Amino acid sequence: MIDIPSPESTAQAFEDRYGRRPDGVWSAPGRVNLIGEHTDYNDGLVFPFAIERRTWAAVGRRDDRLLTVHSGAMPEPAQASLDALSPDDFDGWSAYVFGVVWAMRERGVPLEGRTGFDIMLASDVPLGAGLSSSAAIECAVAIALNDEWDLGLTRRELIYICQLAENGAVGAPTGNMDQTASLMGEPGHGVLIDVRAETADPVALHFADEDLELLVIDTRVHHEHATGGYGERRRSCEEGAAAMGVPSLRDLAEADLARAAELLDDVTFRRVKHVVTENARVARTADVVQADGPRAIGDLLVQSHASMRDDFEISCAELDLAVETALANGAVGARMTGGGFGGAAIALVDAGRAEEVGEAVEAAFAEAGFTAPIVFVVNPAAGAHRDL
Ligand code: GLA
């Protein structure tokens, strides 16, 4: 990917590579999840927001049926054909792009008679940090093609297309929080998602009004959802729901946990307990942030982290140290964010103390002998749109 990208630089990179101007430039953001982890594939509640870090896609139609995609970091473009689109042929990162086209076809978008396209990608969403760099690519490509091919698909349909690309072409068994946040984000707002009800409502977060900043602490511990413990957690949730006789864990409330403790083995019970209590925390967070403001959500963030550390067991030493150090240095709240097993933590801090908290985390990591983390501020930003 090219350095410090922008819509203009991405258009220029397209022109340098393909020898013509692109038809347009579209972009989609990464996301941070404020609260609600591993609830999305359980039909539950999630409360992420889109961030300013984005992936840009400069796109130009071709006059044949080929699809090519290039990013500054790759020496050769990846290529596919609209006539023979199979996830088996997608290679590495290009699956995020071609997977969207494949998923469009799978969900009933006819590809006959359409022309192919060239794409230049550029991104400043860090890879593997739990900030949904993959959803940013999928969503940027999806809205670009929706315009280029004049498909008239709704954002809701694009969410499902991008999720199918992730599940069916990339092979990661994720829910659709990332794609929903990337497509539905609004500046200054979180996206309160109810996966079962298929709703995604903007809720003002008021961080800046309350003089707060949200720090991302990228531990640089790598996670790999396609092969890691993510799928295993998902299976535990399905087993827990089946044993409790409900279609999904969304159908259980905190009052059902006593019965779950009797019916389920210890590990499955703790997985179920996390999801059930996390759904309740998401609902409470959305209520509290609207009634009392963002300073009042700190305890809920901390409880969420404890639940992931102790019950769902998806944290790691680096994430725990990031959270503990941020809290010890005055953070209002902190938790790991994303799929877990590495990636990033978030800390809600007084704007004036962001630097101090970041330095304290860096010092604690150095002392523990961990790889230096990357700490930066994120702001709730706009979802996917056309830039040029
Ligand atoms: C990853 C997945 C999401 C979600 C989170 C955990 O980010 O892509 O769908 O399941 O993990 O909350």
Short mmCIF file of C-alpha atoms and ligand atoms in Angstrom, two decimals:
data_model
loop_
_atom_site.label_atom_id
_atom_site.label_comp_id
_atom_site.label_asym_id
_atom_site.label_seq_id
_atom_site.Cartn_x
_atom_site.Cartn_y
_atom_site.Cartn_z
CA MET A 1 0.00 0.00 0.00
CA ILE A 2 1.28 3.49 -0.75
CA ASP A 3 2.43 6.02 1.87
CA ILE A 4 0.00 8.51 3.45
CA PRO A 5 -2.77 7.84 0.97
CA SER A 6 -5.58 10.17 0.03
CA PRO A 7 -8.26 10.08 -2.67
CA GLU A 8 -6.00 12.17 -4.93
CA SER A 9 -2.88 10.08 -4.36
CA THR A 10 -4.86 6.90 -4.98
CA ALA A 11 -6.21 8.33 -8.24
CA GLN A 12 -2.66 9.30 -9.19
CA ALA A 13 -1.35 5.82 -8.34
CA PHE A 14 -4.11 4.38 -10.54
CA GLU A 15 -3.05 6.64 -13.40
CA ASP A 16 0.64 5.77 -12.95
CA ARG A 17 -0.15 2.06 -13.03
CA TYR A 18 -2.91 1.88 -15.65
CA GLY A 19 -2.12 4.86 -17.86
CA ARG A 20 -5.55 6.52 -17.59
CA ARG A 21 -7.63 8.37 -15.02
CA PRO A 22 -9.91 6.22 -12.83
CA ASP A 23 -13.68 6.67 -13.13
CA GLY A 24 -13.77 7.56 -9.43
CA VAL A 25 -12.36 6.95 -5.96
CA TRP A 26 -14.36 5.37 -3.15
CA SER A 27 -13.31 4.67 0.43
CA ALA A 28 -14.38 2.76 3.49
CA PRO A 29 -13.08 2.98 7.06
CA GLY A 30 -11.69 0.53 9.56
CA ARG A 31 -13.52 0.34 12.86
CA VAL A 32 -12.99 0.17 16.57
CA ASN A 33 -15.44 -1.76 18.64
CA LEU A 34 -16.43 0.23 21.71
CA ILE A 35 -18.19 -2.77 23.28
CA GLY A 36 -19.88 -6.04 22.28
CA GLU A 37 -17.33 -8.70 21.42
CA HIS A 38 -18.21 -12.05 19.83
CA THR A 39 -21.86 -11.10 20.06
CA ASP A 40 -22.40 -10.44 16.34
CA TYR A 41 -22.41 -14.08 15.19
CA ASN A 42 -24.70 -14.87 18.14
CA ASP A 43 -27.45 -12.63 16.70
CA GLY A 44 -26.62 -10.10 19.40
CA LEU A 45 -25.85 -6.45 20.10
CA VAL A 46 -22.67 -4.61 19.13
CA PHE A 47 -21.56 -0.99 19.45
CA PRO A 48 -18.60 -0.15 17.20
CA PHE A 49 -17.67 3.05 15.39
CA ALA A 50 -15.96 3.79 12.09
CA ILE A 51 -12.53 5.43 12.39
CA GLU A 52 -10.69 7.97 10.23
CA ARG A 53 -8.29 5.36 8.91
CA ARG A 54 -9.59 4.18 5.58
CA THR A 55 -8.99 2.14 2.48
CA TRP A 56 -9.34 3.96 -0.84
CA ALA A 57 -10.23 2.20 -4.07
CA ALA A 58 -9.64 4.01 -7.37
CA VAL A 59 -11.65 2.15 -9.98
CA GLY A 60 -11.81 2.28 -13.77
CA ARG A 61 -13.94 0.20 -16.10
CA ARG A 62 -12.24 -2.04 -18.68
CA ASP A 63 -13.68 -3.07 -21.99
CA ASP A 64 -13.24 -6.80 -21.37
CA ARG A 65 -14.27 -9.21 -18.59
CA LEU A 66 -11.06 -9.02 -16.55
CA LEU A 67 -10.73 -7.76 -13.00
CA THR A 68 -7.34 -6.50 -11.91
CA VAL A 69 -6.35 -5.11 -8.55
CA HIS A 70 -3.15 -3.49 -7.49
CA SER A 71 -1.84 -2.00 -4.28
CA GLY A 72 1.36 -0.01 -3.99
CA ALA A 73 3.02 -2.65 -1.83
CA MET A 74 2.52 -5.47 -4.34
CA PRO A 75 4.85 -5.79 -7.35
CA GLU A 76 2.22 -7.43 -9.59
CA PRO A 77 -1.52 -6.86 -9.84
CA ALA A 78 -3.80 -9.76 -9.01
CA GLN A 79 -6.17 -10.80 -11.76
CA ALA A 80 -9.45 -12.66 -12.12
CA SER A 81 -12.14 -13.03 -14.78
CA LEU A 82 -15.86 -12.39 -14.52
CA ASP A 83 -16.29 -15.60 -16.54
CA ALA A 84 -14.54 -17.87 -14.04
CA LEU A 85 -14.90 -16.54 -10.55
CA SER A 86 -14.06 -19.09 -7.86
CA PRO A 87 -12.78 -18.50 -4.32
CA ASP A 88 -10.36 -21.43 -4.89
CA ASP A 89 -8.45 -19.25 -7.36
CA PHE A 90 -8.24 -16.15 -5.17
CA ASP A 91 -4.80 -15.56 -3.82
CA GLY A 92 -4.09 -13.96 -0.40
CA TRP A 93 -5.27 -10.37 -0.03
CA SER A 94 -6.92 -10.23 -3.46
CA ALA A 95 -9.67 -12.49 -2.04
CA TYR A 96 -11.05 -9.43 -0.24
CA VAL A 97 -11.60 -7.75 -3.61
CA PHE A 98 -12.60 -10.61 -5.90
CA GLY A 99 -14.53 -12.15 -3.02
CA VAL A 100 -16.90 -9.17 -3.09
CA VAL A 101 -17.64 -9.73 -6.79
CA TRP A 102 -18.12 -13.45 -6.17
CA ALA A 103 -20.42 -12.67 -3.20
CA MET A 104 -22.47 -10.27 -5.33
CA ARG A 105 -23.04 -13.08 -7.81
CA GLU A 106 -23.87 -15.54 -5.00
CA ARG A 107 -26.48 -13.11 -3.69
CA GLY A 108 -28.15 -12.79 -7.04
CA VAL A 109 -26.37 -9.95 -8.85
CA PRO A 110 -26.09 -11.12 -12.47
CA LEU A 111 -22.60 -10.71 -13.89
CA GLU A 112 -23.51 -11.43 -17.52
CA GLY A 113 -22.96 -8.54 -19.85
CA ARG A 114 -20.93 -6.53 -17.36
CA THR A 115 -17.47 -5.20 -18.06
CA GLY A 116 -14.48 -5.83 -15.80
CA PHE A 117 -12.49 -3.17 -14.02
CA ASP A 118 -9.08 -2.15 -12.75
CA ILE A 119 -8.61 -1.18 -9.12
CA MET A 120 -5.82 0.57 -7.27
CA LEU A 121 -6.02 0.20 -3.49
CA ALA A 122 -4.38 2.33 -0.83
CA SER A 123 -4.94 2.13 2.90
CA ASP A 124 -3.84 3.54 6.21
CA VAL A 125 -5.73 0.98 8.30
CA PRO A 126 -3.05 -1.02 10.11
CA LEU A 127 -3.09 -4.71 9.17
CA GLY A 128 -3.74 -7.39 11.78
CA ALA A 129 -4.39 -4.87 14.55
CA GLY A 130 -8.04 -5.80 15.00
CA LEU A 131 -9.23 -2.62 13.25
CA SER A 132 -10.92 -4.38 10.32
CA SER A 133 -8.50 -3.63 7.53
CA SER A 134 -10.18 -6.44 5.60
CA ALA A 135 -13.71 -5.05 5.96
CA ALA A 136 -12.40 -1.66 4.82
CA ILE A 137 -11.20 -3.22 1.56
CA GLU A 138 -14.41 -5.19 1.05
CA CYS A 139 -16.69 -2.23 1.72
CA ALA A 140 -14.68 0.21 -0.43
CA VAL A 141 -14.85 -2.23 -3.35
CA ALA A 142 -18.52 -3.00 -2.76
CA ILE A 143 -19.69 0.62 -2.81
CA ALA A 144 -17.46 1.34 -5.81
CA LEU A 145 -18.98 -1.51 -7.83
CA ASN A 146 -22.48 -0.65 -6.66
CA ASP A 147 -21.94 2.74 -8.35
CA GLU A 148 -19.86 1.57 -11.31
CA TRP A 149 -22.32 -1.15 -12.27
CA ASP A 150 -25.31 0.94 -11.22
CA LEU A 151 -26.66 -1.91 -9.07
CA GLY A 152 -28.78 0.16 -6.68
CA LEU A 153 -28.04 -2.17 -3.76
CA THR A 154 -28.90 -0.91 -0.28
CA ARG A 155 -26.26 -0.57 2.43
CA ARG A 156 -27.94 -3.47 4.23
CA GLU A 157 -27.48 -5.71 1.18
CA LEU A 158 -23.87 -4.54 0.85
CA ILE A 159 -23.27 -5.55 4.49
CA TYR A 160 -24.35 -9.11 3.69
CA ILE A 161 -22.36 -9.20 0.47
CA CYS A 162 -19.18 -8.08 2.26
CA GLN A 163 -19.78 -10.54 5.10
CA LEU A 164 -20.22 -13.34 2.56
CA ALA A 165 -16.96 -12.31 0.90
CA GLU A 166 -15.23 -12.60 4.27
CA ASN A 167 -16.89 -15.91 5.18
CA GLY A 168 -17.01 -17.62 1.81
CA ALA A 169 -14.05 -16.26 -0.13
CA VAL A 170 -11.52 -15.29 2.56
CA GLY A 171 -12.67 -18.17 4.76
CA ALA A 172 -12.95 -16.31 8.08
CA PRO A 173 -16.13 -17.37 9.96
CA THR A 174 -16.89 -13.86 11.26
CA GLY A 175 -20.12 -12.02 11.99
CA ASN A 176 -20.94 -8.72 10.29
CA MET A 177 -20.01 -6.09 12.87
CA ASP A 178 -16.99 -4.88 10.89
CA GLN A 179 -18.82 -4.48 7.60
CA THR A 180 -21.79 -2.80 9.33
CA ALA A 181 -19.57 -0.27 11.10
CA SER A 182 -17.64 0.45 7.93
CA LEU A 183 -20.76 0.97 5.83
CA MET A 184 -22.96 2.70 8.43
CA GLY A 185 -20.53 4.84 10.47
CA GLU A 186 -21.19 8.54 11.05
CA PRO A 187 -18.81 11.21 12.37
CA GLY A 188 -19.06 11.56 16.16
CA HIS A 189 -21.35 8.54 16.43
CA GLY A 190 -21.19 4.91 17.40
CA VAL A 191 -23.26 2.39 15.43
CA LEU A 192 -25.59 0.47 17.72
CA ILE A 193 -26.11 -2.80 15.89
CA ASP A 194 -28.81 -5.34 16.60
CA VAL A 195 -27.82 -8.21 14.35
CA ARG A 196 -31.07 -10.12 14.75
CA ALA A 197 -33.29 -7.11 14.15
CA GLU A 198 -31.05 -6.04 11.23
CA THR A 199 -30.76 -2.51 12.58
CA ALA A 200 -27.75 -0.21 12.85
CA ASP A 201 -28.56 3.08 14.60
CA PRO A 202 -26.24 6.03 15.09
CA VAL A 203 -25.72 7.02 18.74
CA ALA A 204 -23.79 10.21 19.55
CA LEU A 205 -20.71 9.41 21.65
CA HIS A 206 -19.78 12.97 22.75
CA PHE A 207 -16.13 12.07 23.40
CA ALA A 208 -14.86 15.52 22.35
CA ASP A 209 -17.66 17.35 24.22
CA GLU A 210 -16.54 15.60 27.41
CA ASP A 211 -12.87 16.26 26.68
CA LEU A 212 -12.18 12.58 26.16
CA GLU A 213 -10.08 10.79 23.58
CA LEU A 214 -10.09 7.17 22.58
CA LEU A 215 -6.65 5.62 22.37
CA VAL A 216 -5.94 2.51 20.35
CA ILE A 217 -3.05 0.45 21.66
CA ASP A 218 -1.94 -1.92 18.90
CA THR A 219 -0.05 -4.66 20.72
CA ARG A 220 1.38 -5.92 17.41
CA VAL A 221 0.59 -9.43 18.53
CA HIS A 222 -0.72 -10.97 15.35
CA HIS A 223 -4.07 -12.65 15.09
CA GLU A 224 -5.40 -14.82 12.30
CA HIS A 225 -9.13 -15.31 12.38
CA ALA A 226 -9.27 -17.83 9.57
CA THR A 227 -7.13 -20.32 11.46
CA GLY A 228 -7.12 -19.19 15.08
CA GLY A 229 -9.31 -19.72 18.11
CA TYR A 230 -12.09 -17.56 16.66
CA GLY A 231 -13.83 -20.49 14.95
CA GLU A 232 -13.42 -22.58 18.07
CA ARG A 233 -15.18 -19.90 20.16
CA ARG A 234 -17.94 -19.70 17.60
CA ARG A 235 -18.47 -23.47 17.80
CA SER A 236 -18.63 -23.33 21.62
CA CYS A 237 -21.36 -20.70 21.35
CA GLU A 238 -23.35 -22.85 18.94
CA GLU A 239 -22.94 -25.88 21.19
CA GLY A 240 -24.00 -23.83 24.22
CA ALA A 241 -27.12 -22.57 22.43
CA ALA A 242 -28.02 -26.09 21.27
CA ALA A 243 -27.57 -27.52 24.77
CA MET A 244 -29.80 -24.77 26.15
CA GLY A 245 -32.42 -25.51 23.48
CA VAL A 246 -32.38 -22.08 21.83
CA PRO A 247 -31.59 -21.07 18.24
CA SER A 248 -28.84 -18.66 19.34
CA LEU A 249 -27.33 -17.20 22.49
CA ARG A 250 -29.30 -14.04 21.80
CA ASP A 251 -32.28 -15.96 23.16
CA LEU A 252 -30.74 -16.21 26.63
CA ALA A 253 -30.87 -13.53 29.32
CA GLU A 254 -28.78 -13.15 32.47
CA ALA A 255 -31.60 -14.84 34.39
CA ASP A 256 -30.93 -18.04 32.36
CA LEU A 257 -27.33 -18.32 33.50
CA ALA A 258 -28.11 -20.29 36.67
CA ARG A 259 -29.73 -23.02 34.55
CA ALA A 260 -26.83 -22.82 32.07
CA ALA A 261 -24.37 -23.40 34.91
CA GLU A 262 -26.16 -26.64 35.76
CA LEU A 263 -26.51 -27.90 32.19
CA LEU A 264 -23.22 -26.98 30.58
CA ASP A 265 -19.64 -28.02 31.19
CA ASP A 266 -17.49 -25.34 32.80
CA VAL A 267 -15.79 -24.10 29.62
CA THR A 268 -18.99 -23.91 27.54
CA PHE A 269 -20.76 -22.21 30.43
CA ARG A 270 -18.15 -19.48 30.61
CA ARG A 271 -18.30 -18.92 26.84
CA VAL A 272 -22.09 -18.59 27.09
CA LYS A 273 -21.85 -16.34 30.14
CA HIS A 274 -19.57 -13.95 28.30
CA VAL A 275 -21.93 -13.58 25.35
CA VAL A 276 -25.06 -13.21 27.48
CA THR A 277 -23.51 -10.63 29.83
CA GLU A 278 -21.82 -8.82 26.93
CA ASN A 279 -25.16 -8.32 25.17
CA ALA A 280 -26.47 -6.78 28.39
CA ARG A 281 -23.40 -4.53 28.66
CA VAL A 282 -23.88 -3.28 25.10
CA ALA A 283 -27.48 -2.32 25.82
CA ARG A 284 -26.44 -0.62 29.07
CA THR A 285 -23.55 1.21 27.39
CA ALA A 286 -25.85 2.65 24.74
CA ASP A 287 -28.33 3.76 27.41
CA VAL A 288 -25.68 5.20 29.73
CA VAL A 289 -23.80 7.10 27.05
CA GLN A 290 -27.03 8.82 26.02
CA ALA A 291 -28.28 9.47 29.55
CA ASP A 292 -25.06 10.29 31.41
CA GLY A 293 -22.36 10.76 28.77
CA PRO A 294 -19.24 8.79 27.87
CA ARG A 295 -17.47 9.24 31.22
CA ALA A 296 -20.09 6.97 32.76
CA ILE A 297 -19.31 3.95 30.52
CA GLY A 298 -15.84 3.23 31.94
CA ASP A 299 -16.90 0.43 34.29
CA LEU A 300 -18.79 -1.34 31.52
CA LEU A 301 -15.65 -1.33 29.35
CA VAL A 302 -13.62 -2.75 32.23
CA GLN A 303 -16.22 -5.46 32.93
CA SER A 304 -16.21 -6.37 29.25
CA HIS A 305 -12.45 -6.86 29.32
CA ALA A 306 -12.61 -9.02 32.45
CA SER A 307 -15.28 -11.17 30.80
CA MET A 308 -13.11 -11.71 27.72
CA ARG A 309 -10.04 -12.40 29.82
CA ASP A 310 -11.62 -14.80 32.31
CA ASP A 311 -14.71 -16.30 30.65
CA PHE A 312 -14.26 -16.13 26.90
CA GLU A 313 -10.44 -16.43 27.21
CA ILE A 314 -9.48 -14.44 24.13
CA SER A 315 -7.15 -11.90 25.73
CA CYS A 316 -3.37 -12.28 26.02
CA ALA A 317 -0.64 -10.92 28.31
CA GLU A 318 0.02 -7.89 26.09
CA LEU A 319 -3.67 -6.90 25.93
CA ASP A 320 -4.08 -7.34 29.69
CA LEU A 321 -0.99 -5.24 30.38
CA ALA A 322 -2.21 -2.49 28.01
CA VAL A 323 -5.59 -2.37 29.77
CA GLU A 324 -4.17 -2.52 33.31
CA THR A 325 -1.56 0.15 32.61
CA ALA A 326 -4.06 2.49 30.98
CA LEU A 327 -6.42 2.13 33.95
CA ALA A 328 -3.59 2.59 36.47
CA ASN A 329 -2.74 5.84 34.69
CA GLY A 330 -6.19 7.32 34.91
CA ALA A 331 -8.06 5.93 31.89
CA VAL A 332 -11.84 6.19 32.34
CA GLY A 333 -12.18 2.68 30.91
CA ALA A 334 -10.22 0.22 28.78
CA ARG A 335 -10.69 -3.14 27.09
CA MET A 336 -9.36 -5.29 24.31
CA THR A 337 -11.24 -4.74 21.04
CA GLY A 338 -11.91 -7.01 18.07
CA GLY A 339 -11.58 -10.76 17.73
CA GLY A 340 -8.88 -11.16 20.36
CA PHE A 341 -5.79 -13.37 20.64
CA GLY A 342 -3.74 -10.21 20.01
CA GLY A 343 -4.60 -7.09 18.07
CA ALA A 344 -5.54 -3.88 19.85
CA ALA A 345 -6.88 -2.56 23.13
CA ILE A 346 -8.78 0.70 23.53
CA ALA A 347 -8.57 3.18 26.39
CA LEU A 348 -10.93 6.09 26.98
CA VAL A 349 -8.80 8.86 28.47
CA ASP A 350 -8.89 12.54 29.36
CA ALA A 351 -7.70 14.40 26.28
CA GLY A 352 -4.90 16.04 28.24
CA ARG A 353 -3.58 12.71 29.46
CA ALA A 354 -3.54 10.72 26.23
CA GLU A 355 0.18 11.15 25.71
CA GLU A 356 1.01 10.26 29.29
CA VAL A 357 -1.12 7.10 29.16
CA GLY A 358 0.49 6.11 25.86
CA GLU A 359 3.97 6.58 27.30
CA ALA A 360 3.09 4.59 30.42
CA VAL A 361 1.89 1.68 28.25
CA GLU A 362 5.05 1.85 26.14
CA ALA A 363 7.21 1.81 29.29
CA ALA A 364 5.28 -1.13 30.76
CA PHE A 365 5.70 -3.09 27.50
CA ALA A 366 9.44 -2.37 27.45
CA GLU A 367 9.77 -3.51 31.04
CA ALA A 368 7.85 -6.73 30.31
CA GLY A 369 10.07 -7.42 27.29
CA PHE A 370 7.13 -7.12 24.85
CA THR A 371 7.40 -5.70 21.33
CA ALA A 372 6.82 -1.92 21.46
CA PRO A 373 3.09 -1.18 20.96
CA ILE A 374 1.79 1.45 18.56
CA VAL A 375 -0.49 3.94 20.31
CA PHE A 376 -2.73 6.41 18.49
CA VAL A 377 -5.95 8.38 18.90
CA VAL A 378 -9.04 7.54 16.84
CA ASN A 379 -12.21 9.57 16.30
CA PRO A 380 -15.63 8.29 15.28
CA ALA A 381 -15.70 9.01 11.56
CA ALA A 382 -17.78 8.69 8.41
CA GLY A 383 -18.65 5.35 6.86
CA ALA A 384 -18.01 4.27 3.27
CA HIS A 385 -18.55 6.88 0.56
CA ARG A 386 -17.44 8.17 -2.80
CA ASP A 387 -14.52 10.62 -2.55
CA LEU A 388 -13.85 11.63 -6.15
C1 GLA B 1 -13.83 -9.94 14.46
C2 GLA B 1 -14.95 -10.34 13.52
C3 GLA B 1 -16.27 -9.71 13.95
C4 GLA B 1 -16.54 -9.95 15.43
C5 GLA B 1 -15.32 -9.66 16.27
C6 GLA B 1 -15.50 -10.05 17.70
O1 GLA B 1 -13.57 -8.59 14.35
O2 GLA B 1 -14.64 -9.93 12.21
O3 GLA B 1 -17.31 -10.18 13.15
O4 GLA B 1 -17.01 -11.26 15.64
O5 GLA B 1 -14.16 -10.29 15.78
O6 GLA B 1 -16.44 -9.26 18.32
#
